[in-house]
Amino acid sequence: MKAVIVCVSVSHGSTRHVADTMAQVLGAKVVRPEEADLVELAGADLVGFGSGVFYGRLHPRLTDFVRALPARPGRAFVFATSGLPEMPLAPFTRPLVQLLRGKGFEVDGRFSCRAFDTWTPFKVVGGINKQRPNDGDLAAAQAFAEHLRNRERPVA
Ligand SMILES: Cc1cc2nc3c(=O)[nH]c(=O)nc-3n(C[C@H](O)[C@H](O)[C@H](O)COP(=O)(O)O)c2cc1C
């Protein structure tokens, strides 16, 4: 399976850590949006898109990248790290999932976990979730990627 993960991780490298864990399972290359090769992306069986959450949204470098992608069918997944827990009815990943579906992608899964957060309100206490993503988070990311790998469609 050819897999590529497009990741924006600007704060503490937490999303990149999660991306690298998933990439090991999927044999995927991890790239920033600016490094992504559109031909390679078009040829991939699975493309992952992930970033930290900033002011309630995934990073604009990631969403702008997806917005500019040509419409085409494909298989994708979305992931995020955030300081605060997601609201089950309004996950942080939802707008990007909708954007990808609008581009013709089948979105096969979404993953999120908590991570170290030094956003201003939490700076005074030295940040929250200092040890995260932890072993449990990375094990969950690995299991998520294994599930994606095992659901790979058989070659027609
Ligand atoms: C300026 C700023 C804004 C943030 N806004 C949010 C937010 O709205 N909700 C949230 O849960 N976490 C928020 N965070 C925490 C980040 O989502 C979290 O630290 C994330 O793991 C960063 O990922 P990265 O290290 O891969 O960049 C914010 C962090 C910063 C620095």
CSV table of N, CA and C and ligand atoms in Angstrom, one decimal:
chain,number,residue,atom,x,y,z
A,1,MET,N,0.8,-1.2,0.0
A,1,MET,CA,0.0,0.0,0.0
A,1,MET,C,0.9,1.2,0.0
A,2,LYS,N,0.6,2.2,-0.9
A,2,LYS,CA,1.3,3.5,-0.9
A,2,LYS,C,0.5,4.5,-0.1
A,3,ALA,N,1.2,5.0,1.0
A,3,ALA,CA,0.5,5.9,1.9
A,3,ALA,C,1.4,7.2,2.1
A,4,VAL,N,0.7,8.3,2.2
A,4,VAL,CA,1.4,9.6,2.4
A,4,VAL,C,0.6,10.3,3.5
A,5,ILE,N,1.4,10.9,4.5
A,5,ILE,CA,0.7,11.7,5.5
A,5,ILE,C,1.2,13.1,5.4
A,6,VAL,N,0.2,14.0,5.3
A,6,VAL,CA,0.5,15.4,5.2
A,6,VAL,C,0.2,16.0,6.6
A,7,CYS,N,1.3,16.6,7.2
A,7,CYS,CA,1.2,17.0,8.6
A,7,CYS,C,1.7,18.4,8.9
A,8,VAL,N,1.0,19.1,9.7
A,8,VAL,CA,1.5,20.4,10.2
A,8,VAL,C,1.6,20.3,11.7
A,9,SER,N,2.8,20.5,12.2
A,9,SER,CA,3.1,20.4,13.6
A,9,SER,C,4.0,21.5,14.0
A,10,VAL,N,3.5,22.6,14.5
A,10,VAL,CA,4.3,23.8,14.7
A,10,VAL,C,4.5,24.1,16.1
A,11,SER,N,3.8,23.5,17.1
A,11,SER,CA,3.9,24.0,18.4
A,11,SER,C,4.9,23.2,19.2
A,12,HIS,N,4.7,21.9,19.4
A,12,HIS,CA,5.6,21.1,20.2
A,12,HIS,C,6.0,19.8,19.5
A,13,GLY,N,5.6,19.7,18.2
A,13,GLY,CA,5.9,18.5,17.5
A,13,GLY,C,5.0,17.3,17.9
A,14,SER,N,4.0,17.5,18.6
A,14,SER,CA,3.1,16.4,19.1
A,14,SER,C,2.4,15.7,17.9
A,15,THR,N,1.9,16.5,17.0
A,15,THR,CA,1.2,15.9,15.9
A,15,THR,C,2.1,15.1,15.0
A,16,ARG,N,3.3,15.6,14.9
A,16,ARG,CA,4.3,14.9,14.1
A,16,ARG,C,4.7,13.6,14.7
A,17,HIS,N,4.7,13.6,16.0
A,17,HIS,CA,5.0,12.3,16.8
A,17,HIS,C,3.9,11.3,16.5
A,18,VAL,N,2.7,11.7,16.5
A,18,VAL,CA,1.6,10.8,16.2
A,18,VAL,C,1.7,10.4,14.7
A,19,ALA,N,2.0,11.3,13.8
A,19,ALA,CA,2.1,11.0,12.4
A,19,ALA,C,3.2,10.0,12.2
A,20,ASP,N,4.3,10.1,12.8
A,20,ASP,CA,5.4,9.2,12.6
A,20,ASP,C,5.1,7.8,13.1
A,21,THR,N,4.3,7.8,14.2
A,21,THR,CA,3.8,6.5,14.7
A,21,THR,C,2.9,5.8,13.7
A,22,MET,N,2.0,6.5,13.2
A,22,MET,CA,1.1,6.0,12.1
A,22,MET,C,1.9,5.6,10.9
A,23,ALA,N,2.9,6.4,10.5
A,23,ALA,CA,3.6,6.2,9.3
A,23,ALA,C,4.4,4.9,9.4
A,24,GLN,N,4.9,4.5,10.6
A,24,GLN,CA,5.7,3.3,10.7
A,24,GLN,C,4.8,2.1,10.4
A,25,VAL,N,3.5,2.1,10.8
A,25,VAL,CA,2.6,1.0,10.6
A,25,VAL,C,2.2,1.0,9.1
A,26,LEU,N,2.0,2.2,8.5
A,26,LEU,CA,1.5,2.2,7.1
A,26,LEU,C,2.6,2.2,6.1
A,27,GLY,N,3.9,2.3,6.5
A,27,GLY,CA,5.0,2.5,5.5
A,27,GLY,C,4.9,3.8,4.8
A,28,ALA,N,4.4,4.8,5.5
A,28,ALA,CA,4.0,6.1,4.8
A,28,ALA,C,5.2,7.1,4.9
A,29,LYS,N,5.2,8.0,4.0
A,29,LYS,CA,6.1,9.1,4.0
A,29,LYS,C,5.3,10.2,4.7
A,30,VAL,N,6.0,11.0,5.6
A,30,VAL,CA,5.3,12.1,6.3
A,30,VAL,C,5.9,13.4,5.7
A,31,VAL,N,5.0,14.3,5.2
A,31,VAL,CA,5.5,15.6,4.6
A,31,VAL,C,4.7,16.7,5.1
A,32,ARG,N,5.3,17.9,5.1
A,32,ARG,CA,4.5,19.1,5.3
A,32,ARG,C,3.8,19.5,4.1
A,33,PRO,N,2.7,20.3,4.1
A,33,PRO,CA,2.0,20.6,2.9
A,33,PRO,C,2.9,21.2,1.8
A,34,GLU,N,3.8,22.0,2.3
A,34,GLU,CA,4.7,22.7,1.3
A,34,GLU,C,5.6,21.7,0.6
A,35,GLU,N,5.8,20.6,1.2
A,35,GLU,CA,6.7,19.6,0.6
A,35,GLU,C,6.0,18.5,-0.3
A,36,ALA,N,4.7,18.5,-0.2
A,36,ALA,CA,3.9,17.5,-0.8
A,36,ALA,C,4.0,17.5,-2.3
A,37,ASP,N,4.1,16.3,-2.8
A,37,ASP,CA,4.2,16.2,-4.3
A,37,ASP,C,2.8,15.7,-4.8
A,38,LEU,N,2.1,16.6,-5.5
A,38,LEU,CA,0.7,16.3,-5.9
A,38,LEU,C,0.6,15.0,-6.7
A,39,VAL,N,1.6,14.7,-7.5
A,39,VAL,CA,1.6,13.5,-8.3
A,39,VAL,C,1.7,12.3,-7.4
A,40,GLU,N,2.6,12.4,-6.4
A,40,GLU,CA,2.7,11.3,-5.4
A,40,GLU,C,1.4,11.1,-4.7
A,41,LEU,N,0.8,12.2,-4.3
A,41,LEU,CA,-0.5,12.2,-3.6
A,41,LEU,C,-1.6,11.5,-4.4
A,42,ALA,N,-1.6,11.9,-5.7
A,42,ALA,CA,-2.6,11.3,-6.6
A,42,ALA,C,-2.4,9.8,-6.7
A,43,GLY,N,-1.2,9.4,-6.6
A,43,GLY,CA,-0.9,7.9,-6.8
A,43,GLY,C,-1.0,7.1,-5.5
A,44,ALA,N,-1.3,7.8,-4.4
A,44,ALA,CA,-1.3,7.1,-3.1
A,44,ALA,C,-2.6,6.4,-2.9
A,45,ASP,N,-2.5,5.2,-2.3
A,45,ASP,CA,-3.8,4.5,-1.9
A,45,ASP,C,-4.5,5.1,-0.7
A,46,LEU,N,-3.7,5.8,0.1
A,46,LEU,CA,-4.2,6.3,1.3
A,46,LEU,C,-3.5,7.6,1.7
A,47,VAL,N,-4.2,8.7,2.0
A,47,VAL,CA,-3.5,9.9,2.4
A,47,VAL,C,-4.1,10.4,3.7
A,48,GLY,N,-3.2,10.6,4.7
A,48,GLY,CA,-3.6,11.1,6.0
A,48,GLY,C,-3.3,12.6,6.1
A,49,PHE,N,-4.2,13.3,6.8
A,49,PHE,CA,-4.0,14.8,7.0
A,49,PHE,C,-4.2,15.1,8.4
A,50,GLY,N,-3.2,15.7,9.0
A,50,GLY,CA,-3.3,16.0,10.5
A,50,GLY,C,-2.5,17.3,10.9
A,51,SER,N,-3.0,17.8,12.0
A,51,SER,CA,-2.3,19.0,12.6
A,51,SER,C,-2.8,19.2,14.1
A,52,GLY,N,-2.2,20.1,14.7
A,52,GLY,CA,-2.7,20.5,16.0
A,52,GLY,C,-3.9,21.4,15.8
A,53,VAL,N,-4.6,21.7,16.9
A,53,VAL,CA,-5.8,22.5,16.9
A,53,VAL,C,-5.4,23.9,17.4
A,54,PHE,N,-5.8,24.9,16.6
A,54,PHE,CA,-5.5,26.3,17.0
A,54,PHE,C,-6.8,27.1,16.9
A,55,TYR,N,-7.2,27.7,18.1
A,55,TYR,CA,-8.4,28.4,18.1
A,55,TYR,C,-9.6,27.6,17.6
A,56,GLY,N,-9.6,26.4,18.0
A,56,GLY,CA,-10.8,25.5,17.6
A,56,GLY,C,-10.7,24.9,16.3
A,57,ARG,N,-9.6,25.1,15.5
A,57,ARG,CA,-9.6,24.6,14.2
A,57,ARG,C,-8.3,23.9,13.9
A,58,LEU,N,-8.3,23.0,12.9
A,58,LEU,CA,-7.0,22.5,12.4
A,58,LEU,C,-6.2,23.6,11.8
A,59,HIS,N,-4.9,23.4,11.7
A,59,HIS,CA,-4.0,24.5,11.2
A,59,HIS,C,-4.4,25.0,9.8
A,60,PRO,N,-4.5,26.3,9.6
A,60,PRO,CA,-4.9,26.8,8.2
A,60,PRO,C,-3.9,26.4,7.1
A,61,ARG,N,-2.7,26.1,7.4
A,61,ARG,CA,-1.8,25.6,6.4
A,61,ARG,C,-2.3,24.2,5.8
A,62,LEU,N,-2.9,23.5,6.7
A,62,LEU,CA,-3.4,22.2,6.3
A,62,LEU,C,-4.7,22.3,5.5
A,63,THR,N,-5.6,23.1,6.1
A,63,THR,CA,-6.9,23.2,5.4
A,63,THR,C,-6.8,24.0,4.1
A,64,ASP,N,-5.9,25.0,4.0
A,64,ASP,CA,-5.7,25.7,2.8
A,64,ASP,C,-5.1,24.7,1.7
A,65,PHE,N,-4.2,23.8,2.2
A,65,PHE,CA,-3.6,22.9,1.2
A,65,PHE,C,-4.7,22.0,0.7
A,66,VAL,N,-5.6,21.5,1.5
A,66,VAL,CA,-6.7,20.6,1.1
A,66,VAL,C,-7.6,21.3,0.1
A,67,ARG,N,-7.9,22.6,0.5
A,67,ARG,CA,-8.8,23.4,-0.3
A,67,ARG,C,-8.3,23.5,-1.7
A,68,ALA,N,-7.0,23.6,-1.9
A,68,ALA,CA,-6.4,23.8,-3.2
A,68,ALA,C,-6.2,22.5,-4.0
A,69,LEU,N,-6.4,21.4,-3.4
A,69,LEU,CA,-6.2,20.1,-4.1
A,69,LEU,C,-7.3,20.0,-5.2
A,70,PRO,N,-6.9,19.4,-6.3
A,70,PRO,CA,-7.9,19.1,-7.3
A,70,PRO,C,-8.8,18.0,-6.8
A,71,ALA,N,-10.1,18.1,-7.3
A,71,ALA,CA,-11.1,17.1,-6.9
A,71,ALA,C,-10.7,15.8,-7.6
A,72,ARG,N,-10.7,14.7,-6.8
A,72,ARG,CA,-10.5,13.4,-7.3
A,72,ARG,C,-10.9,12.3,-6.3
A,73,PRO,N,-11.2,11.1,-6.7
A,73,PRO,CA,-11.5,10.1,-5.8
A,73,PRO,C,-10.3,9.7,-5.1
A,74,GLY,N,-10.4,9.2,-3.8
A,74,GLY,CA,-9.2,8.8,-3.1
A,74,GLY,C,-9.7,8.3,-1.7
A,75,ARG,N,-8.7,7.7,-1.0
A,75,ARG,CA,-9.0,7.3,0.4
A,75,ARG,C,-8.2,8.1,1.4
A,76,ALA,N,-8.8,8.6,2.4
A,76,ALA,CA,-8.1,9.5,3.3
A,76,ALA,C,-8.4,9.2,4.8
A,77,PHE,N,-7.6,9.8,5.7
A,77,PHE,CA,-8.0,9.8,7.1
A,77,PHE,C,-7.5,11.1,7.6
A,78,VAL,N,-8.0,11.5,8.8
A,78,VAL,CA,-7.7,12.8,9.4
A,78,VAL,C,-7.4,12.6,10.8
A,79,PHE,N,-6.4,13.4,11.3
A,79,PHE,CA,-6.1,13.3,12.7
A,79,PHE,C,-5.7,14.6,13.3
A,80,ALA,N,-5.7,14.7,14.6
A,80,ALA,CA,-5.4,16.0,15.3
A,80,ALA,C,-4.9,15.7,16.7
A,81,THR,N,-4.1,16.7,17.2
A,81,THR,CA,-3.8,16.7,18.6
A,81,THR,C,-4.3,18.0,19.1
A,82,SER,N,-4.7,18.0,20.4
A,82,SER,CA,-5.3,19.2,21.0
A,82,SER,C,-5.1,19.3,22.5
A,83,GLY,N,-5.1,20.5,23.0
A,83,GLY,CA,-5.0,20.6,24.5
A,83,GLY,C,-6.3,20.2,25.2
A,84,LEU,N,-7.4,20.5,24.6
A,84,LEU,CA,-8.7,20.3,25.2
A,84,LEU,C,-9.4,19.1,24.6
A,85,PRO,N,-10.2,18.4,25.3
A,85,PRO,CA,-10.9,17.3,24.7
A,85,PRO,C,-11.9,17.8,23.6
A,86,GLU,N,-12.2,16.9,22.7
A,86,GLU,CA,-13.2,17.2,21.7
A,86,GLU,C,-14.6,17.1,22.2
A,87,MET,N,-15.5,17.9,21.6
A,87,MET,CA,-16.9,17.7,21.9
A,87,MET,C,-17.3,16.6,21.0
A,88,PRO,N,-17.9,15.5,21.5
A,88,PRO,CA,-18.3,14.4,20.6
A,88,PRO,C,-19.1,14.8,19.4
A,89,LEU,N,-20.0,15.8,19.6
A,89,LEU,CA,-20.9,16.2,18.5
A,89,LEU,C,-20.3,17.2,17.6
A,90,ALA,N,-19.1,17.7,17.9
A,90,ALA,CA,-18.4,18.6,17.0
A,90,ALA,C,-16.9,18.4,17.1
A,91,PRO,N,-16.5,17.3,16.5
A,91,PRO,CA,-15.0,17.0,16.6
A,91,PRO,C,-14.2,18.0,15.8
A,92,PHE,N,-13.0,18.3,16.3
A,92,PHE,CA,-12.1,19.2,15.6
A,92,PHE,C,-11.9,18.9,14.1
A,93,THR,N,-11.9,17.6,13.8
A,93,THR,CA,-11.6,17.1,12.5
A,93,THR,C,-12.7,17.3,11.5
A,94,ARG,N,-13.9,17.6,12.0
A,94,ARG,CA,-15.1,17.5,11.2
A,94,ARG,C,-15.0,18.4,9.9
A,95,PRO,N,-14.6,19.7,10.1
A,95,PRO,CA,-14.6,20.6,8.9
A,95,PRO,C,-13.7,20.0,7.8
A,96,LEU,N,-12.5,19.4,8.2
A,96,LEU,CA,-11.6,18.9,7.2
A,96,LEU,C,-12.2,17.7,6.6
A,97,VAL,N,-12.8,16.8,7.4
A,97,VAL,CA,-13.5,15.7,6.8
A,97,VAL,C,-14.5,16.1,5.7
A,98,GLN,N,-15.3,17.1,6.0
A,98,GLN,CA,-16.3,17.6,5.1
A,98,GLN,C,-15.6,18.2,3.8
A,99,LEU,N,-14.5,18.9,4.0
A,99,LEU,CA,-13.8,19.4,2.9
A,99,LEU,C,-13.2,18.3,2.0
A,100,LEU,N,-12.7,17.3,2.6
A,100,LEU,CA,-12.1,16.2,1.8
A,100,LEU,C,-13.2,15.4,1.1
A,101,ARG,N,-14.3,15.2,1.7
A,101,ARG,CA,-15.5,14.6,1.1
A,101,ARG,C,-15.9,15.4,-0.1
A,102,GLY,N,-15.9,16.7,0.0
A,102,GLY,CA,-16.3,17.6,-1.1
A,102,GLY,C,-15.3,17.5,-2.3
A,103,LYS,N,-14.1,17.0,-2.0
A,103,LYS,CA,-13.1,16.9,-3.0
A,103,LYS,C,-13.2,15.5,-3.7
A,104,GLY,N,-14.0,14.6,-3.1
A,104,GLY,CA,-14.2,13.3,-3.7
A,104,GLY,C,-13.5,12.2,-2.9
A,105,PHE,N,-12.9,12.6,-1.8
A,105,PHE,CA,-12.2,11.5,-0.9
A,105,PHE,C,-13.2,10.7,-0.1
A,106,GLU,N,-12.9,9.5,0.0
A,106,GLU,CA,-13.7,8.7,1.0
A,106,GLU,C,-12.8,8.7,2.3
A,107,VAL,N,-13.4,9.3,3.3
A,107,VAL,CA,-12.7,9.5,4.6
A,107,VAL,C,-13.0,8.2,5.5
A,108,ASP,N,-11.9,7.5,5.7
A,108,ASP,CA,-12.0,6.2,6.3
A,108,ASP,C,-11.9,6.2,7.8
A,109,GLY,N,-11.4,7.3,8.3
A,109,GLY,CA,-11.3,7.3,9.8
A,109,GLY,C,-10.7,8.6,10.3
A,110,ARG,N,-11.0,8.9,11.5
A,110,ARG,CA,-10.4,10.1,12.2
A,110,ARG,C,-9.9,9.7,13.5
A,111,PHE,N,-8.8,10.4,13.9
A,111,PHE,CA,-8.1,10.1,15.2
A,111,PHE,C,-7.8,11.4,15.9
A,112,SER,N,-7.9,11.4,17.2
A,112,SER,CA,-7.4,12.6,17.9
A,112,SER,C,-6.9,12.2,19.3
A,113,CYS,N,-6.0,12.9,19.8
A,113,CYS,CA,-5.6,12.7,21.2
A,113,CYS,C,-5.1,14.0,21.8
A,114,ARG,N,-5.1,14.0,23.1
A,114,ARG,CA,-4.6,15.2,23.8
A,114,ARG,C,-3.1,15.3,23.7
A,115,ALA,N,-2.6,16.5,23.8
A,115,ALA,CA,-1.1,16.8,23.7
A,115,ALA,C,-0.8,18.0,24.5
A,116,PHE,N,0.5,18.1,24.7
A,116,PHE,CA,1.1,19.3,25.5
A,116,PHE,C,0.6,20.6,24.9
A,117,ASP,N,0.1,21.4,25.8
A,117,ASP,CA,-0.6,22.7,25.3
A,117,ASP,C,-0.1,23.8,26.2
A,118,THR,N,0.6,24.8,25.5
A,118,THR,CA,1.1,26.0,26.2
A,118,THR,C,0.4,27.2,25.7
A,119,TRP,N,-0.8,27.1,25.2
A,119,TRP,CA,-1.6,28.2,24.7
A,119,TRP,C,-1.7,29.2,25.9
A,120,THR,N,-1.8,30.5,25.6
A,120,THR,CA,-1.7,31.5,26.7
A,120,THR,C,-2.5,31.2,28.0
A,121,PRO,N,-3.7,30.8,27.9
A,121,PRO,CA,-4.4,30.6,29.2
A,121,PRO,C,-3.8,29.6,30.1
A,122,PHE,N,-3.0,28.6,29.5
A,122,PHE,CA,-2.4,27.6,30.2
A,122,PHE,C,-0.9,27.8,30.5
A,123,LYS,N,-0.4,28.9,29.9
A,123,LYS,CA,1.1,29.2,30.1
A,123,LYS,C,1.4,29.4,31.5
A,124,VAL,N,0.5,30.1,32.2
A,124,VAL,CA,0.8,30.5,33.6
A,124,VAL,C,1.0,29.3,34.5
A,125,VAL,N,0.5,28.1,34.1
A,125,VAL,CA,0.7,26.9,34.9
A,125,VAL,C,1.7,26.0,34.3
A,126,GLY,N,2.4,26.5,33.3
A,126,GLY,CA,3.5,25.7,32.6
A,126,GLY,C,2.9,24.8,31.6
A,127,GLY,N,1.6,25.0,31.2
A,127,GLY,CA,1.0,24.2,30.2
A,127,GLY,C,0.2,23.0,30.8
A,128,ILE,N,-0.6,22.4,29.9
A,128,ILE,CA,-1.4,21.2,30.4
A,128,ILE,C,-1.0,20.0,29.5
A,129,ASN,N,-1.3,18.8,30.0
A,129,ASN,CA,-1.0,17.6,29.3
A,129,ASN,C,0.5,17.4,29.1
A,130,LYS,N,1.3,17.7,30.1
A,130,LYS,CA,2.8,17.8,29.8
A,130,LYS,C,3.4,16.5,29.3
A,131,GLN,N,2.8,15.4,29.6
A,131,GLN,CA,3.5,14.1,29.2
A,131,GLN,C,2.8,13.5,28.0
A,132,ARG,N,2.0,14.3,27.3
A,132,ARG,CA,1.2,13.7,26.2
A,132,ARG,C,1.7,14.3,24.9
A,133,PRO,N,1.6,13.5,23.8
A,133,PRO,CA,1.0,12.2,23.7
A,133,PRO,C,1.9,11.2,24.5
A,134,ASN,N,1.2,10.3,25.3
A,134,ASN,CA,2.0,9.4,26.1
A,134,ASN,C,1.9,8.0,25.4
A,135,ASP,N,2.4,7.0,26.1
A,135,ASP,CA,2.5,5.6,25.5
A,135,ASP,C,1.1,5.2,25.1
A,136,GLY,N,0.1,5.5,25.9
A,136,GLY,CA,-1.2,5.0,25.6
A,136,GLY,C,-1.8,5.7,24.3
A,137,ASP,N,-1.5,7.0,24.2
A,137,ASP,CA,-1.9,7.8,23.0
A,137,ASP,C,-1.3,7.2,21.7
A,138,LEU,N,0.0,6.9,21.8
A,138,LEU,CA,0.8,6.4,20.7
A,138,LEU,C,0.3,5.0,20.3
A,139,ALA,N,0.0,4.2,21.4
A,139,ALA,CA,-0.5,2.8,21.1
A,139,ALA,C,-1.9,2.9,20.4
A,140,ALA,N,-2.7,3.9,20.8
A,140,ALA,CA,-4.0,4.1,20.1
A,140,ALA,C,-3.8,4.5,18.7
A,141,ALA,N,-2.8,5.4,18.4
A,141,ALA,CA,-2.5,5.9,17.1
A,141,ALA,C,-2.0,4.7,16.2
A,142,GLN,N,-1.2,3.8,16.8
A,142,GLN,CA,-0.7,2.6,16.1
A,142,GLN,C,-1.9,1.7,15.8
A,143,ALA,N,-2.8,1.5,16.7
A,143,ALA,CA,-3.9,0.6,16.5
A,143,ALA,C,-4.8,1.2,15.4
A,144,PHE,N,-5.0,2.5,15.4
A,144,PHE,CA,-5.8,3.2,14.4
A,144,PHE,C,-5.2,2.9,13.0
A,145,ALA,N,-3.9,3.1,12.9
A,145,ALA,CA,-3.2,2.8,11.6
A,145,ALA,C,-3.3,1.4,11.2
A,146,GLU,N,-3.2,0.5,12.2
A,146,GLU,CA,-3.3,-1.0,11.8
A,146,GLU,C,-4.6,-1.3,11.3
A,147,HIS,N,-5.6,-0.7,11.9
A,147,HIS,CA,-7.0,-0.9,11.4
A,147,HIS,C,-7.1,-0.4,9.9
A,148,LEU,N,-6.5,0.8,9.7
A,148,LEU,CA,-6.6,1.3,8.3
A,148,LEU,C,-5.8,0.4,7.3
A,149,ARG,N,-4.7,-0.1,7.8
A,149,ARG,CA,-3.9,-0.9,6.9
A,149,ARG,C,-4.7,-2.2,6.6
A,150,ASN,N,-5.3,-2.8,7.7
A,150,ASN,CA,-6.0,-4.0,7.5
A,150,ASN,C,-7.3,-3.9,6.7
A,151,ARG,N,-7.8,-2.7,6.6
A,151,ARG,CA,-9.0,-2.5,5.8
A,151,ARG,C,-8.7,-2.2,4.3
A,152,GLU,N,-7.4,-2.3,4.0
A,152,GLU,CA,-7.0,-1.9,2.6
A,152,GLU,C,-7.9,-2.8,1.6
A,153,ARG,N,-8.4,-2.1,0.6
A,153,ARG,CA,-9.2,-2.9,-0.3
A,153,ARG,C,-8.4,-3.9,-1.1
A,154,PRO,N,-8.9,-5.1,-1.4
A,154,PRO,CA,-8.1,-6.0,-2.2
A,154,PRO,C,-8.0,-5.4,-3.6
A,155,VAL,N,-6.9,-5.8,-4.3
A,155,VAL,CA,-6.7,-5.3,-5.7
A,155,VAL,C,-7.7,-6.0,-6.6
A,156,ALA,N,-8.4,-5.2,-7.4
A,156,ALA,CA,-9.4,-5.8,-8.3
A,156,ALA,C,-8.8,-6.7,-9.3
B,1,LIG,C1,-1.9,29.6,19.9
B,1,LIG,C2,-2.5,28.3,20.3
B,1,LIG,C3,-3.9,28.1,20.2
B,1,LIG,C4,-4.4,26.8,20.6
B,1,LIG,N1,-5.8,26.6,20.5
B,1,LIG,C5,-6.3,25.5,20.9
B,1,LIG,C6,-7.7,25.3,20.9
B,1,LIG,O1,-8.5,26.1,20.5
B,1,LIG,N2,-8.2,24.1,21.4
B,1,LIG,C7,-7.4,23.1,21.9
B,1,LIG,O2,-7.9,22.1,22.3
B,1,LIG,N3,-6.0,23.3,21.9
B,1,LIG,C8,-5.5,24.4,21.4
B,1,LIG,N4,-4.1,24.6,21.4
B,1,LIG,C9,-3.2,23.4,21.8
B,1,LIG,C10,-2.7,22.7,20.6
B,1,LIG,O3,-3.8,22.2,19.8
B,1,LIG,C11,-1.8,21.5,21.0
B,1,LIG,O4,-0.7,22.0,21.8
B,1,LIG,C12,-1.4,20.7,19.8
B,1,LIG,O5,-0.9,19.4,20.3
B,1,LIG,C13,-0.3,21.4,19.0
B,1,LIG,O6,0.2,20.4,18.1
B,1,LIG,P1,1.7,20.5,17.5
B,1,LIG,O7,2.6,20.4,18.7
B,1,LIG,O8,1.8,19.3,16.6
B,1,LIG,O9,1.7,21.8,16.7
B,1,LIG,C14,-3.6,25.8,21.0
B,1,LIG,C15,-2.2,26.0,21.1
B,1,LIG,C16,-1.7,27.3,20.7
B,1,LIG,C17,-0.2,27.5,20.8
